[in-house]
Short mmCIF file of C-alpha atoms and ligand atoms in Angstrom, two decimals:
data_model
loop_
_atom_site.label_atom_id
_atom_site.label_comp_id
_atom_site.label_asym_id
_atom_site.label_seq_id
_atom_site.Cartn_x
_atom_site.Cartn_y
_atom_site.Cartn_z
CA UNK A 1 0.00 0.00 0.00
CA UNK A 2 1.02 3.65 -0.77
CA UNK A 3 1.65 6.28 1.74
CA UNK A 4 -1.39 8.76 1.96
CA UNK A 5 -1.36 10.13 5.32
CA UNK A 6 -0.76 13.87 6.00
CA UNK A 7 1.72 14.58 8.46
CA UNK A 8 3.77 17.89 9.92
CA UNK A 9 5.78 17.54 7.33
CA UNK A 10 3.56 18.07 4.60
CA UNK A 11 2.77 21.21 6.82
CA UNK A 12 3.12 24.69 4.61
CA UNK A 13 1.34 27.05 7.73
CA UNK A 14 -1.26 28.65 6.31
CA UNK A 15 -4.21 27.03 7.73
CA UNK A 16 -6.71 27.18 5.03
CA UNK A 17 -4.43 25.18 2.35
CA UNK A 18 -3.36 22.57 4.94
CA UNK A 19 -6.36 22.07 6.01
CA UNK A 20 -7.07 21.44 2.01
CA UNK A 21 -4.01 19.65 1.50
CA UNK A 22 -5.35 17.04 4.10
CA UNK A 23 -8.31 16.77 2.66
CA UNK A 24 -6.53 15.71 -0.82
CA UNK A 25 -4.42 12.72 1.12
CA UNK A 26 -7.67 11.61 2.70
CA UNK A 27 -9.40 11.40 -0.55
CA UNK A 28 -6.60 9.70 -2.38
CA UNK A 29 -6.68 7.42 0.78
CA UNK A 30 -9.88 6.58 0.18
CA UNK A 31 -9.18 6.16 -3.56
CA UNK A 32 -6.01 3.38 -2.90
CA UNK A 33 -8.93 1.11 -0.16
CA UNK A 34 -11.16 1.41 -3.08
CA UNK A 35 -8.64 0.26 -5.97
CA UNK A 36 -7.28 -2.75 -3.38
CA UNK A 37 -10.81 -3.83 -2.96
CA UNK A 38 -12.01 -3.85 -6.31
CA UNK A 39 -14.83 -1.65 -5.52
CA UNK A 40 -15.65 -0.05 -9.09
CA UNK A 41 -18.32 2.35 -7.97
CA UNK A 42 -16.29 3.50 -4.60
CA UNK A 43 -13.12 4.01 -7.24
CA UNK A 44 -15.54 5.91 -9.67
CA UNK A 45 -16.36 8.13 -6.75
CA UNK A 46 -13.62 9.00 -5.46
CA UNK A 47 -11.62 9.08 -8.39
CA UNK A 48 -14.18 12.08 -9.78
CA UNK A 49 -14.33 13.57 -6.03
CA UNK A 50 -10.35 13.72 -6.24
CA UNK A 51 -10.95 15.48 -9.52
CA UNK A 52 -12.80 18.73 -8.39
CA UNK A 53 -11.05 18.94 -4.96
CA UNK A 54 -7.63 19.17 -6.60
CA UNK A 55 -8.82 21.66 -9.34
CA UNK A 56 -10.44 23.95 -6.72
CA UNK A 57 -7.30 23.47 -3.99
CA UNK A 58 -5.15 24.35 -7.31
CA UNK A 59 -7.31 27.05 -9.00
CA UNK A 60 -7.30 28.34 -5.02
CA UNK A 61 -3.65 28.31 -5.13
CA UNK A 62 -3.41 30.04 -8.13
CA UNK A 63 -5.78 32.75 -7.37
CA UNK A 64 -3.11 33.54 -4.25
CA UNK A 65 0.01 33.08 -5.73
CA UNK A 66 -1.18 35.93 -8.56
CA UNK A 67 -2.45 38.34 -5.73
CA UNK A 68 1.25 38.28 -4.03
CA UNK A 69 2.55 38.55 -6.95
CA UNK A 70 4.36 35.54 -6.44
CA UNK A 71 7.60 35.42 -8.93
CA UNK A 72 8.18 31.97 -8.48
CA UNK A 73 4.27 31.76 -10.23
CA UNK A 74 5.03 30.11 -13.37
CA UNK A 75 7.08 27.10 -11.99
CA UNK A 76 4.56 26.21 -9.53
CA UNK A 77 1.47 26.35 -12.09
CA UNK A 78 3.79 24.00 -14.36
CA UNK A 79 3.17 21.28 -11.60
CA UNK A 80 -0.06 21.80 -11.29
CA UNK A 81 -0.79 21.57 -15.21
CA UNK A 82 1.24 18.15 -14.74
CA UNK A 83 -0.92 16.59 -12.18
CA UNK A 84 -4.20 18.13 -13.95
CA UNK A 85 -2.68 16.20 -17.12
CA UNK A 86 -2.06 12.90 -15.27
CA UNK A 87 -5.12 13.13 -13.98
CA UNK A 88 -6.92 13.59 -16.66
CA UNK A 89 -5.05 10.89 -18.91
CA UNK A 90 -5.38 8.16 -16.18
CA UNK A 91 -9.05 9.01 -14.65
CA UNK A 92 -10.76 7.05 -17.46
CA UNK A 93 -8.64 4.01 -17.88
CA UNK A 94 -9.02 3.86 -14.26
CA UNK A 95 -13.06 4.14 -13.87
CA UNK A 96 -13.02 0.96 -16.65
CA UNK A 97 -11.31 -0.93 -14.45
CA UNK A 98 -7.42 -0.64 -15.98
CA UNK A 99 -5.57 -2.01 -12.63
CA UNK A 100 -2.36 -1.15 -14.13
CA UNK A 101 -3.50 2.90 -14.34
CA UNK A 102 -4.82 2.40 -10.93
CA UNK A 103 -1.61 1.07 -9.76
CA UNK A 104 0.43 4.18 -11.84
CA UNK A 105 -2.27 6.91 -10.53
CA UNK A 106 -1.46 5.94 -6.89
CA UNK A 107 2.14 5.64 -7.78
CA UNK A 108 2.34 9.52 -9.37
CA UNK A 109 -0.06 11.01 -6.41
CA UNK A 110 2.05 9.50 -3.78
CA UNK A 111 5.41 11.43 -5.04
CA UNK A 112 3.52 14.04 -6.18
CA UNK A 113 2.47 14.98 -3.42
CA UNK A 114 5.55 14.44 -0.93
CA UNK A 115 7.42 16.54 -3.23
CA UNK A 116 4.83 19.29 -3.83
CA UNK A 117 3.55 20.27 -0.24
CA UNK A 118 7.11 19.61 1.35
CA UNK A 119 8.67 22.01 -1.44
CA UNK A 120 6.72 24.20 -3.81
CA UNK A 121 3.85 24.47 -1.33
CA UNK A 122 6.01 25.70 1.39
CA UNK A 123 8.21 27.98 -0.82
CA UNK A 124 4.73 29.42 -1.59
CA UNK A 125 3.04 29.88 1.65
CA UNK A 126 6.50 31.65 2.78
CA UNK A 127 6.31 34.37 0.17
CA UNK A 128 2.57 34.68 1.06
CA UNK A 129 3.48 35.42 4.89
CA UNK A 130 6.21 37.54 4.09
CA UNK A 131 3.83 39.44 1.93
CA UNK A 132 1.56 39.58 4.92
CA UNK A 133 4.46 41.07 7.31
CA UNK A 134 5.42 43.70 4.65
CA UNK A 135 2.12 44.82 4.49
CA UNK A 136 1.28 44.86 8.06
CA UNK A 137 4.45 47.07 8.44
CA UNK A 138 3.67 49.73 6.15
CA UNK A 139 -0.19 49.36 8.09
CA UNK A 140 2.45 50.28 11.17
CA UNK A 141 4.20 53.27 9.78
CA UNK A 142 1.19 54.75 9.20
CA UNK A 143 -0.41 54.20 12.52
CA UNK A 144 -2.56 57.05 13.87
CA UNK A 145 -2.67 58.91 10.25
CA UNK A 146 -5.88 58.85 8.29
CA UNK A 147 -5.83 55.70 5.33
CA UNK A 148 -4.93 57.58 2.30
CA UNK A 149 -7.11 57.72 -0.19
CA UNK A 150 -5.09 56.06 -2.76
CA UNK A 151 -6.01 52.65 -0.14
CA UNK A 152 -9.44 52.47 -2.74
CA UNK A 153 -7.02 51.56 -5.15
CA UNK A 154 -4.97 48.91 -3.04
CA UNK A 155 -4.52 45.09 -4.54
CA UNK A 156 -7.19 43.44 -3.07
CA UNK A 157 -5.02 41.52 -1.05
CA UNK A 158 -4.50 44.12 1.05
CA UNK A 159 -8.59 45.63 1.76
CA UNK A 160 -10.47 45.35 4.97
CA UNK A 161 -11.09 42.00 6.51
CA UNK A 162 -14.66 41.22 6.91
CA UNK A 163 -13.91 39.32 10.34
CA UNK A 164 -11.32 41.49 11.73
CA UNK A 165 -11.41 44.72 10.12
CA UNK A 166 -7.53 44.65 9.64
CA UNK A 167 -6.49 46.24 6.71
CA UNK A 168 -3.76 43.52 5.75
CA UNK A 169 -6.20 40.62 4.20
CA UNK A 170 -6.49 37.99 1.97
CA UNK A 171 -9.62 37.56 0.06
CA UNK A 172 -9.51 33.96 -0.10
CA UNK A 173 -13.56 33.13 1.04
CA UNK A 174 -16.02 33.49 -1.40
CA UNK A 175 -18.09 35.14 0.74
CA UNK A 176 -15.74 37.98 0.70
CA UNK A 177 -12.24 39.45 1.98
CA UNK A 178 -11.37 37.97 4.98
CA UNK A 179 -7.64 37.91 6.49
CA UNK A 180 -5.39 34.78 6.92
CA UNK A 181 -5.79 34.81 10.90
CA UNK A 182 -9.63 34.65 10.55
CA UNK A 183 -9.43 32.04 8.22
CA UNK A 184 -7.27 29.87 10.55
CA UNK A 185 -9.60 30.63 13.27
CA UNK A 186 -12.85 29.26 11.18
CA UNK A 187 -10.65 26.77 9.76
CA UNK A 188 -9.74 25.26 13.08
CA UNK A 189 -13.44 25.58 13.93
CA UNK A 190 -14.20 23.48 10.97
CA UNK A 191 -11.57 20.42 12.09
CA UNK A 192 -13.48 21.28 15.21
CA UNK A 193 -16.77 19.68 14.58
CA UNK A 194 -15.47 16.71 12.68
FE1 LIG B 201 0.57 23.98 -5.22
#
């Protein structure tokens, strides 16, 4: 059996895309028990529920990398578009039952990704918290002073926070901007209740 358990080192600290980083090993989890016990409709399942997680973790990841102008951008979609290809090459020989895909799916997810949270992921997530601090110092400097009015025209990185009202946030909820310690807080809520 391949290795699909998130541990500290797959960490990358920032809470929302650990939290769906473990939610990708659990499905792929899933995915191997399903493949060993030749249970088509449980591989179908979670083969296509594997499918829209990662495309929404990596079209997530995307979407923050851009707004941090992230320079290392380019290299890190390139491994995404490589596991979107895989996935998309292997996901129907798989569903008819191809044990051999099955067998080279697991394989490519398993180093895939080791290498990708325990590398690119982290290189990310330290730009991204960087970006944070820079931001939160210039916040600083101007401490006291009215915002200026050029602030309208800030990134929208770097608007209110809905939770917090701190002007250093990340609009990563769909229900609008909300900074990355909010986030962790709801997030940890979330792990909460399961
Ligand atoms: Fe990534």
């Amino acid at each position: 059996m391949r290795h699909f358990r998130w541990s500290e080192e797959n960490e990358v600290f920032l809470a929302q895309i650990d939290a769906e980083h473990r939610d990708l090993f659990r499905i792929a989890d899933r995915l191997q028990q399903a493949v060993a016990g030749n249970a088509a409709v449980a591989v179908k399942e979670h083969l296509h529920t594997l499918i829209a997680h990662a495309e929404e973790h990596f079209s997530h990841e995307e979407w923050l990398m851009q707004s941090v102008r992230y320079s290392a951008y380019g290299w890190h979609l390139q491994q995404h578009n490589t596991a979107r290809r895989r996935l998309k090459l292997l996901a129907p020989l798989v569903e008819s039952g191809e044990s051999e895909a099955a067998e080279l799916l697991l394989e490519f997810l398993e180093g895939w990704l080791r290498d990708h949270t325990t590398v690119t992921d982290r290189m990310m997530a330290a730009h991204v918290r960087n970006y944070e601090r820079a931001n939160a110092t210039s916040a600083l400097e101007r401490w006291g002073t009215p915002l200026p009015a050029e602030t309208e025209n800030l990134p929208r990185t770097i608007r209110f926070c809905d939770a917090c009202d701190d002007h250093t946030s990340h609009e990563i909820r769909a229900g609008g901007p909300v900074c990355l310690r909010c986030v962790e807080r709801s997030v940890s809520a979330d792990l909460d209740r399961d």
